[in-house]
Short mmCIF file of C-alpha atoms and ligand atoms in Angstrom, two decimals:
data_model
loop_
_atom_site.label_atom_id
_atom_site.label_comp_id
_atom_site.label_asym_id
_atom_site.label_seq_id
_atom_site.Cartn_x
_atom_site.Cartn_y
_atom_site.Cartn_z
CA MET X 1 0.05 -0.01 -0.02
CA ALA X 2 1.34 3.42 -0.94
CA SER X 3 1.97 5.65 2.10
CA THR X 4 2.64 9.36 2.57
CA LEU X 5 4.73 8.91 5.70
CA THR X 6 5.81 5.90 7.82
CA TYR X 7 6.52 5.62 11.52
CA ASP X 8 8.77 2.65 12.35
CA ARG X 9 8.90 2.23 16.11
CA SER X 10 10.81 -1.05 16.19
CA GLY X 11 13.94 0.70 17.57
CA LEU X 12 12.26 1.77 20.70
CA THR X 13 10.52 -1.45 21.76
CA SER X 14 11.76 -3.54 24.67
CA LEU X 15 12.51 -6.27 22.14
CA ALA X 16 15.16 -4.00 20.54
CA VAL X 17 16.50 -2.13 23.63
CA GLY X 18 15.44 -4.20 26.66
CA GLU X 19 13.91 -2.64 29.75
CA ARG X 20 14.64 0.92 28.56
CA GLY X 21 12.17 0.45 25.68
CA VAL X 22 8.45 0.39 25.39
CA SER X 23 7.05 -2.98 26.36
CA ASP X 24 4.01 -4.60 24.84
CA ALA X 25 2.42 -4.57 28.24
CA SER X 26 2.85 -0.86 28.79
CA ARG X 27 1.44 -0.27 25.22
CA ALA X 28 -1.51 -2.47 25.88
CA SER X 29 -2.28 -0.87 29.20
CA LEU X 30 -2.31 2.58 27.54
CA SER X 31 -4.64 1.53 24.74
CA ALA X 32 -7.90 2.72 26.34
CA SER X 33 -6.40 6.03 27.51
CA LEU X 34 -5.07 6.55 23.96
CA ALA X 35 -8.45 6.02 22.43
CA ALA X 36 -9.99 8.35 25.05
CA ALA X 37 -7.34 11.00 24.34
CA ARG X 38 -8.14 10.83 20.60
CA SER X 39 -11.86 11.16 21.35
CA ALA X 40 -11.19 14.19 23.55
CA VAL X 41 -9.22 15.83 20.72
CA LEU X 42 -11.98 15.08 18.28
CA ASP X 43 -14.67 16.28 20.67
CA ALA X 44 -12.71 19.59 21.22
CA HIS X 45 -12.66 19.89 17.44
CA THR X 46 -16.44 19.22 17.17
CA ARG X 47 -17.01 22.01 19.82
CA GLY X 48 -15.07 24.41 17.52
CA ASP X 49 -12.01 24.64 19.74
CA LEU X 50 -9.40 22.93 17.60
CA GLY X 51 -9.57 24.51 14.23
CA PHE X 52 -6.25 23.03 13.08
CA LEU X 53 -8.05 19.83 12.20
CA ASP X 54 -10.24 21.54 9.65
CA LEU X 55 -7.37 23.02 7.73
CA ALA X 56 -6.70 19.85 5.77
CA ASP X 57 -10.05 20.39 4.01
CA LEU X 58 -9.22 23.97 2.83
CA ASP X 59 -9.67 24.72 -0.79
CA PRO X 60 -6.33 25.91 -2.10
CA THR X 61 -7.88 27.83 -5.03
CA PRO X 62 -8.40 31.22 -3.25
CA PHE X 63 -4.69 31.26 -2.39
CA THR X 64 -3.41 30.18 -5.78
CA SER X 65 -5.86 32.60 -7.55
CA TRP X 66 -4.73 35.43 -5.34
CA ALA X 67 -1.04 34.57 -6.06
CA SER X 68 -1.72 34.59 -9.85
CA THR X 69 -3.00 38.20 -9.57
CA LEU X 70 0.25 39.50 -8.05
CA ASP X 71 1.96 42.22 -10.00
CA PRO X 72 4.31 40.50 -12.49
CA ASP X 73 7.01 43.02 -11.66
CA LEU X 74 7.35 41.56 -8.16
CA THR X 75 10.32 39.26 -7.78
CA ASP X 76 10.77 38.85 -3.99
CA GLN X 77 8.82 38.65 -0.80
CA VAL X 78 9.91 39.22 2.75
CA VAL X 79 8.00 37.32 5.32
CA ILE X 80 8.10 39.13 8.67
CA GLY X 81 7.00 37.23 11.75
CA ILE X 82 8.33 35.03 14.50
CA GLY X 83 7.68 31.55 16.06
CA GLY X 84 4.44 30.01 14.81
CA SER X 85 4.07 32.88 12.33
CA THR X 86 7.06 31.98 10.23
CA LEU X 87 8.73 28.63 11.25
CA GLY X 88 6.15 26.55 9.31
CA ALA X 89 6.34 28.24 5.96
CA PHE X 90 10.13 28.43 6.19
CA ALA X 91 10.38 24.70 6.95
CA ILE X 92 7.99 23.70 4.19
CA LEU X 93 9.55 25.91 1.55
CA GLU X 94 13.06 24.65 2.53
CA THR X 95 11.93 21.04 2.37
CA ALA X 96 9.92 20.82 -0.75
CA GLY X 97 10.78 24.02 -2.62
CA PRO X 98 8.59 26.08 -4.91
CA SER X 99 7.00 23.94 -7.58
CA GLY X 100 5.29 26.59 -9.79
CA ALA X 101 7.08 28.81 -12.30
CA GLY X 102 7.26 32.45 -11.54
CA GLY X 103 6.97 32.27 -7.74
CA LEU X 104 8.58 34.95 -5.63
CA ARG X 105 11.98 34.49 -4.07
CA THR X 106 11.27 34.34 -0.39
CA HIS X 107 13.21 35.81 2.52
CA PHE X 108 12.29 35.26 6.13
CA ALA X 109 12.89 38.02 8.71
CA GLU X 110 12.42 36.04 11.89
CA ASN X 111 15.10 36.94 14.32
CA MET X 112 15.87 40.39 15.88
CA ASP X 113 19.42 40.77 14.85
CA PRO X 114 20.58 44.21 13.61
CA VAL X 115 23.41 42.78 11.51
CA THR X 116 21.49 40.15 9.51
CA PHE X 117 18.41 42.26 9.29
CA SER X 118 20.45 45.28 7.94
CA ALA X 119 22.03 43.00 5.35
CA LEU X 120 18.53 41.74 4.29
CA VAL X 121 17.13 45.32 4.17
CA SER X 122 19.98 46.58 1.97
CA SER X 123 19.70 43.66 -0.38
CA LEU X 124 16.02 44.37 -1.32
CA ASP X 125 14.63 46.38 -4.14
CA PRO X 126 11.48 48.00 -2.78
CA ALA X 127 10.04 48.39 -6.26
CA THR X 128 9.95 44.62 -6.76
CA THR X 129 9.38 43.31 -3.24
CA LEU X 130 6.31 42.30 -1.33
CA LEU X 131 6.21 42.80 2.48
CA VAL X 132 4.17 40.00 4.16
CA VAL X 133 3.78 40.89 7.81
CA ILE X 134 2.35 38.07 10.03
CA THR X 135 1.36 38.34 13.67
CA LYS X 136 -1.71 36.71 15.04
CA SER X 137 -1.77 38.85 18.19
CA GLY X 138 -0.86 41.95 16.18
CA THR X 139 1.33 43.17 18.96
CA THR X 140 4.55 41.21 18.76
CA VAL X 141 7.49 43.59 19.45
CA GLU X 142 9.98 41.88 17.16
CA THR X 143 7.62 41.53 14.17
CA MET X 144 6.07 44.97 14.39
CA SER X 145 9.33 46.81 14.95
CA LYS X 146 11.06 45.04 11.97
CA PHE X 147 8.11 45.53 9.70
CA TRP X 148 7.95 49.26 10.53
CA ILE X 149 11.66 49.64 9.71
CA LEU X 150 11.07 47.97 6.31
CA TYR X 151 7.83 49.85 5.70
CA ALA X 152 9.57 53.27 6.29
CA ARG X 153 12.43 52.28 4.00
CA PHE X 154 10.10 51.20 1.30
CA ARG X 155 8.06 54.35 1.65
CA ASP X 156 11.15 56.43 1.29
CA ALA X 157 11.99 54.61 -1.93
CA ILE X 158 8.60 54.19 -3.64
CA GLY X 159 6.27 56.65 -1.91
CA ASP X 160 2.66 55.78 -1.54
CA ASP X 161 3.06 52.75 -3.80
CA VAL X 162 4.28 50.98 -0.73
CA ASP X 163 0.76 50.31 0.42
CA ALA X 164 0.17 48.00 -2.60
CA HIS X 165 3.29 46.04 -1.47
CA VAL X 166 2.04 45.13 1.98
CA ILE X 167 0.03 42.02 2.97
CA ALA X 168 -1.03 41.82 6.56
CA ILE X 169 -1.99 38.49 8.13
CA THR X 170 -3.49 38.74 11.55
CA ASP X 171 -6.46 38.04 13.87
CA PRO X 172 -9.76 39.10 12.32
CA GLU X 173 -10.37 41.51 15.16
CA ARG X 174 -7.83 41.65 17.93
CA GLY X 175 -4.50 43.48 18.04
CA SER X 176 -2.98 46.60 16.56
CA LEU X 177 -2.06 45.37 13.03
CA ARG X 178 -5.65 45.00 11.81
CA PRO X 179 -6.69 48.65 12.36
CA LEU X 180 -3.39 49.77 10.90
CA ALA X 181 -3.95 47.68 7.76
CA MET X 182 -7.46 49.00 7.44
CA SER X 183 -6.33 52.60 7.70
CA ARG X 184 -3.63 52.08 5.00
CA GLY X 185 -5.75 49.94 2.69
CA TRP X 186 -3.37 46.90 2.86
CA LYS X 187 -4.60 43.55 1.58
CA THR X 188 -5.33 41.44 4.64
CA PHE X 189 -5.92 37.77 5.48
CA SER X 190 -7.23 36.46 8.75
CA VAL X 191 -5.85 33.78 11.09
CA PRO X 192 -8.78 31.78 12.39
CA PRO X 193 -9.21 32.60 16.16
CA ASN X 194 -9.51 28.87 17.02
CA VAL X 195 -6.03 28.02 15.51
CA GLY X 196 -3.03 28.82 17.73
CA GLY X 197 0.24 30.24 16.33
CA ARG X 198 2.29 26.99 16.23
CA PHE X 199 -0.63 25.13 14.71
CA SER X 200 -1.32 27.75 12.09
CA VAL X 201 0.96 26.82 9.15
CA LEU X 202 -1.99 25.61 7.05
CA THR X 203 -3.94 28.84 7.60
CA PRO X 204 -3.11 32.05 5.60
CA VAL X 205 0.00 32.29 7.88
CA GLY X 206 1.65 29.63 5.78
CA LEU X 207 -0.49 29.34 2.68
CA VAL X 208 -0.21 33.00 1.61
CA PRO X 209 3.64 33.13 1.48
CA LEU X 210 3.77 29.63 0.14
CA ALA X 211 1.33 30.42 -2.62
CA ALA X 212 3.23 33.63 -3.46
CA ALA X 213 6.43 31.42 -3.69
CA GLY X 214 4.74 29.13 -6.21
CA PHE X 215 4.57 26.27 -3.78
CA ASP X 216 2.36 23.26 -4.33
CA ILE X 217 -0.16 24.00 -1.55
CA ALA X 218 -2.72 21.62 -2.98
CA GLY X 219 -0.22 18.71 -2.42
CA LEU X 220 0.56 20.07 1.04
CA LEU X 221 -3.12 20.00 1.99
CA ASP X 222 -3.56 16.49 0.42
CA GLY X 223 -0.78 15.24 2.72
CA ALA X 224 -2.30 16.95 5.67
CA ARG X 225 -5.63 15.30 4.90
CA ASP X 226 -4.01 11.86 4.57
CA ALA X 227 -2.54 12.35 8.07
CA ARG X 228 -5.65 13.87 9.63
CA ASP X 229 -7.79 11.05 8.32
CA ALA X 230 -5.34 8.46 9.43
CA ALA X 231 -5.02 9.92 12.92
CA ARG X 232 -8.80 10.18 13.24
CA ASP X 233 -9.86 6.87 11.73
CA LEU X 234 -7.15 4.19 11.99
CA PRO X 235 -7.40 1.72 14.89
CA VAL X 236 -5.24 2.59 17.88
CA ASP X 237 -2.67 -0.15 17.28
CA SER X 238 -1.94 0.76 13.69
CA ASN X 239 -2.28 4.49 14.01
CA PRO X 240 1.11 6.29 13.51
CA ALA X 241 0.10 9.48 15.37
CA LEU X 242 -1.45 7.63 18.35
CA GLN X 243 1.48 5.29 18.59
CA ALA X 244 3.97 8.08 18.38
CA ALA X 245 2.13 9.87 21.15
CA ALA X 246 2.08 6.66 23.25
CA ASP X 247 5.76 6.06 22.73
CA ALA X 248 6.69 9.61 23.75
CA HIS X 249 4.39 9.36 26.82
CA ILE X 250 5.61 5.90 27.93
CA LEU X 251 9.28 6.73 27.43
CA TYR X 252 8.83 10.06 29.27
CA GLY X 253 7.40 8.15 32.20
CA GLN X 254 10.54 5.93 32.08
CA GLY X 255 12.78 8.98 32.44
CA VAL X 256 13.28 9.90 28.80
CA SER X 257 13.10 13.70 29.16
CA ILE X 258 14.68 14.55 25.79
CA TYR X 259 13.25 13.98 22.30
CA VAL X 260 16.03 14.22 19.75
CA MET X 261 14.90 14.70 16.22
CA MET X 262 17.71 13.90 13.80
CA ALA X 263 17.03 14.71 10.19
CA TYR X 264 19.09 12.89 7.56
CA SER X 265 18.74 15.66 5.01
CA ASP X 266 19.71 19.32 5.07
CA LEU X 267 16.31 20.03 3.55
CA LEU X 268 14.48 18.69 6.67
CA SER X 269 16.37 20.88 9.07
CA GLY X 270 13.69 23.61 9.12
CA LEU X 271 11.07 21.02 9.79
CA VAL X 272 12.89 20.01 12.95
CA ASP X 273 12.94 23.65 14.11
CA TRP X 274 9.19 23.74 13.49
CA PHE X 275 8.73 20.53 15.53
CA ARG X 276 10.94 21.89 18.32
CA GLN X 277 8.64 24.84 18.85
CA LEU X 278 5.47 22.76 18.65
CA TRP X 279 6.74 20.20 21.20
CA ALA X 280 8.27 22.71 23.62
CA GLU X 281 5.63 25.42 23.74
CA SER X 282 2.69 22.98 23.66
CA LEU X 283 3.89 20.47 26.23
CA GLY X 284 6.20 22.43 28.59
CA LYS X 285 3.70 23.39 31.27
CA SER X 286 3.77 24.10 34.96
CA THR X 287 0.18 23.17 35.82
CA ASP X 288 -2.40 20.69 34.63
CA ARG X 289 -6.00 21.54 33.75
CA LYS X 290 -6.99 21.18 37.42
CA GLY X 291 -4.35 23.76 38.39
CA ARG X 292 -2.07 21.27 40.04
CA ALA X 293 1.71 21.86 39.77
CA VAL X 294 3.08 19.28 37.33
CA HIS X 295 6.09 20.82 35.54
CA LEU X 296 5.85 18.59 32.51
CA GLY X 297 7.69 18.76 29.22
CA GLN X 298 10.05 16.71 27.08
CA THR X 299 12.93 18.83 25.74
CA PRO X 300 13.11 18.70 22.07
CA VAL X 301 16.65 18.64 20.55
CA LYS X 302 17.57 19.22 16.96
CA ALA X 303 20.23 17.09 15.27
CA LEU X 304 21.35 16.70 11.71
CA GLY X 305 22.58 13.46 10.13
CA VAL X 306 25.25 12.80 9.27
CA VAL X 307 26.99 15.83 10.71
CA ASP X 308 25.96 15.19 14.30
CA GLN X 309 27.18 11.56 14.12
CA HIS X 310 30.51 13.35 14.47
CA SER X 311 29.36 15.76 17.19
CA GLN X 312 26.35 14.51 19.27
CA ALA X 313 26.22 10.76 18.64
CA GLN X 314 28.89 10.00 21.35
CA LEU X 315 26.54 11.53 23.96
CA TYR X 316 23.54 9.72 22.60
CA MET X 317 25.26 6.40 22.68
CA GLU X 318 27.05 6.58 26.01
CA GLY X 319 25.55 9.54 28.03
CA PRO X 320 22.56 9.46 30.34
CA PHE X 321 19.60 7.25 29.38
CA ASP X 322 17.38 10.25 28.99
CA LYS X 323 16.86 10.42 25.18
CA VAL X 324 14.86 8.95 22.46
CA VAL X 325 16.23 9.60 18.95
CA ALA X 326 13.73 10.03 16.13
CA LEU X 327 15.57 9.63 12.79
CA LEU X 328 14.07 11.33 9.79
CA GLU X 329 14.79 9.41 6.55
CA VAL X 330 14.10 10.35 2.95
CA ALA X 331 13.59 7.28 0.72
CA SER X 332 14.06 8.99 -2.53
CA PHE X 333 16.00 12.19 -3.14
CA PRO X 334 15.37 14.32 -6.22
CA THR X 335 18.99 14.20 -7.19
CA ASP X 336 22.11 12.09 -6.43
CA LEU X 337 25.82 11.86 -7.00
CA THR X 338 27.99 8.80 -7.22
CA VAL X 339 31.56 8.22 -6.01
CA PRO X 340 33.44 7.88 -9.30
CA GLU X 341 35.70 5.06 -10.38
CA LEU X 342 38.99 6.94 -10.86
CA ASP X 343 42.63 5.75 -10.33
CA GLY X 344 44.14 6.68 -7.08
CA PHE X 345 41.29 6.20 -4.65
CA PRO X 346 42.54 4.22 -1.56
CA GLU X 347 42.13 0.49 -1.95
CA SER X 348 40.76 0.38 1.62
CA LEU X 349 37.82 2.63 0.56
CA SER X 350 37.10 0.90 -2.74
CA HIS X 351 33.73 -0.33 -1.49
CA LEU X 352 32.48 3.25 -1.76
CA VAL X 353 33.16 3.44 -5.52
CA GLY X 354 29.96 3.37 -7.48
CA ARG X 355 27.84 4.15 -4.41
CA GLY X 356 25.41 7.00 -4.57
CA MET X 357 25.38 9.68 -1.86
CA SER X 358 21.84 8.68 -0.92
CA GLU X 359 23.03 5.09 -0.55
CA ILE X 360 25.86 6.14 1.72
CA LEU X 361 23.47 8.31 3.70
CA ALA X 362 21.03 5.40 4.13
CA ALA X 363 23.86 3.22 5.41
CA GLU X 364 24.96 5.94 7.88
CA LEU X 365 21.47 6.26 9.17
CA ARG X 366 21.04 2.47 9.50
CA GLY X 367 24.41 2.31 11.26
CA THR X 368 23.24 4.93 13.81
CA GLN X 369 19.93 3.14 14.36
CA LEU X 370 21.64 -0.26 14.96
CA ALA X 371 24.36 1.27 17.19
CA LEU X 372 21.69 3.04 19.32
CA ALA X 373 19.82 -0.25 19.78
CA ASP X 374 23.08 -2.02 20.62
CA ALA X 375 23.69 0.62 23.33
CA GLN X 376 20.13 0.07 24.63
CA ARG X 377 19.03 3.54 23.45
CA PRO X 378 15.51 3.87 22.10
CA SER X 379 15.11 5.29 18.59
CA CYS X 380 12.44 5.44 15.98
CA LEU X 381 12.31 6.16 12.21
CA TRP X 382 10.10 8.55 10.33
CA SER X 383 10.35 7.73 6.60
CA PHE X 384 9.46 10.30 3.98
CA PRO X 385 8.98 8.56 0.63
CA ASP X 386 10.28 11.82 -1.01
CA LEU X 387 10.62 15.52 -0.33
CA SER X 388 7.23 16.34 -1.84
CA ALA X 389 4.66 18.81 -0.55
CA ARG X 390 2.40 15.86 0.24
CA SER X 391 4.92 14.14 2.53
CA VAL X 392 5.62 17.39 4.38
CA GLY X 393 1.92 18.07 4.82
CA ALA X 394 1.49 14.64 6.33
CA PHE X 395 4.38 15.24 8.73
CA VAL X 396 3.00 18.57 9.88
CA MET X 397 -0.47 17.35 10.55
CA THR X 398 0.74 14.11 12.19
CA TRP X 399 2.88 15.98 14.69
CA GLU X 400 0.08 18.45 15.46
CA PHE X 401 -2.12 15.55 16.24
CA VAL X 402 0.56 13.76 18.25
CA THR X 403 1.03 16.91 20.34
CA ALA X 404 -2.69 17.33 21.00
CA VAL X 405 -2.98 13.69 22.10
CA VAL X 406 0.06 13.91 24.44
CA GLY X 407 -1.57 17.10 25.89
CA GLU X 408 -4.61 14.98 26.64
CA LEU X 409 -2.66 12.12 28.13
CA TRP X 410 -0.92 14.63 30.45
CA ASP X 411 -4.18 16.56 31.11
CA ILE X 412 -2.55 19.92 30.17
CA ASP X 413 -3.54 22.71 27.89
CA ALA X 414 -1.30 22.18 24.88
CA PHE X 415 -2.59 25.30 23.13
CA ASP X 416 -1.54 28.10 25.37
CA GLN X 417 1.93 29.52 26.24
CA PRO X 418 1.64 31.38 29.51
CA GLY X 419 5.29 30.87 30.22
CA VAL X 420 6.36 33.22 27.43
CA GLU X 421 4.08 36.07 28.41
CA LEU X 422 5.93 37.45 31.35
CA GLY X 423 9.18 38.07 29.50
CA LYS X 424 7.25 39.80 26.73
CA ARG X 425 5.50 42.11 29.17
CA ILE X 426 8.71 43.05 30.86
CA ALA X 427 10.32 43.79 27.51
CA HIS X 428 7.39 46.07 26.58
CA GLY X 429 7.78 47.82 29.93
CA LEU X 430 11.52 48.29 29.53
CA LEU X 431 10.90 49.78 26.07
CA GLY X 432 8.55 52.33 27.56
CA ARG X 433 4.97 51.00 27.19
CA GLU X 434 3.25 53.29 29.64
CA ASP X 435 1.02 50.76 31.39
CA LEU X 436 3.93 48.36 31.86
CA VAL X 437 6.85 50.68 32.82
CA ASP X 438 6.19 50.34 36.62
CA PHE X 439 5.42 46.64 36.23
CA ALA X 440 8.83 46.05 34.48
CA ALA X 441 10.64 48.13 37.10
CA GLY X 442 9.38 45.70 39.74
CA PHE X 443 11.76 42.96 38.42
CA SER X 444 15.46 42.67 39.13
CA LEU X 445 18.16 40.04 39.31
CA ALA X 446 19.47 39.49 42.80
CA SER X 447 23.23 39.19 42.49
CA GLY X 448 26.06 39.23 44.85
CA GLU X 449 29.79 39.65 44.86
CA GLY X 450 31.50 37.53 42.20
CA SER X 451 28.42 37.29 40.03
CA SER X 452 29.87 39.10 37.08
CA LEU X 453 33.37 38.06 35.97
CA ALA X 454 35.48 39.64 33.18
CA ILE X 455 38.54 38.62 31.25
CA PRO X 456 40.97 41.55 31.45
CA ARG X 457 42.25 42.68 28.02
CA SER X 458 46.02 42.88 28.01
CA GLU X 459 47.37 46.29 26.69
O1 LIG H 501 2.61 29.45 19.04
C1 LIG H 501 2.50 30.54 19.32
O2 LIG H 501 1.43 30.99 19.65
C2 LIG H 501 3.68 31.51 19.35
O3 LIG H 501 4.89 30.83 18.99
C3 LIG H 501 3.40 32.61 18.36
O4 LIG H 501 3.24 32.10 17.06
C4 LIG H 501 4.61 33.64 18.37
O5 LIG H 501 4.82 34.13 19.67
C5 LIG H 501 4.26 34.85 17.46
O6 LIG H 501 3.07 35.46 17.88
P1 LIG H 501 2.25 36.41 16.90
O7 LIG H 501 1.85 35.66 15.75
O8 LIG H 501 1.12 36.84 17.79
O9 LIG H 501 3.18 37.50 16.57
#
């Protein structure tokens, strides 16, 4: 049977790694709770709370039609946002690339770094660049300040034409960006209120920049639908999303506090960043739904194969037994190179001659998987048949579902992020927001003698 994505959990079973793995008994005893967790997720969706599950049914046509009406003189777009507002589109575009002819070259302005942002600003031609500003809350300091720097530069260069170059994606009502967009006549798209930032890549947050880049958003949504239907309908025991949730939950209960995701392709690197945010912000919580202190969360760690075999693997193989390693494999790459037969190559390495890079990569991955098992370290394998939009869509939706189910198993709210609010409020106050100045002034770092240490510079 053809599949969009495969989850192979054999490397984390107790058969493979002994008592540090997931036993059949623990799996069986979780079965009823897993089914209940899935029902709770689906019920929340029926109540209208979890809009992310509807997104797989979106019609891509309004987005592709809009993209086809873009001014043909446009060559580039800058996507300005942070966290859930940019990580998804960046990851997807990096993985599967634009498929349509004539899409815009895409730049992401995510971080708040004066050096890299200045370099980006000076590389752009305002006459041919679209500014896509994305903030669901409409108040994010980093996004709005970077956007305003760009807007002013563009206005200086092209005058009032700038307003035809701005696309604003934000909440339909809340926040400061919506009224600003209305007052300037910018084209706007709405983020559905029942979809949180890190679950929003299949809303206009991701689909608008992806459509402008010429990306195959129909394929992306097909993959998301494959995954949503599988997660919703497949029996518990053969359901990749439910079993991945169960494995993470059981291993966490056995002291596995770190989930390493190791992508065996440069092109999957952004997808691991996207996963990292989803896993960390959704599941890192201090209290459960009853208000009890729980301090739960499994730290997501990003790794890249094969590079991190020569950097992190030693720790994974011999360090604390606190990790599960999820290997991301691509079965078929769009291109390959072969080690040539040419006089002079060392005899001891002659077995490499005639091997494709993808074949070598597959052997490296398999070697890591088997070595982890040999060291009694749980691992699992996510196989992408290819780097298509459809495979990526399936990965995204699967992990959103896994996250929601683990949230249920832990009885926490996986859709809020109270822990990041305090720092944001203090920053606003430090930057002079009137209602928060006194609030921010109430915080300080208690420090004593010897807290700050300097290296003297020799004359
Ligand atoms: O998942 C989330 O809600 C966050 O990561 C947000 O996406 C991020 O903080 C950006 O917020 P906003 O879109 O409101 O600017």
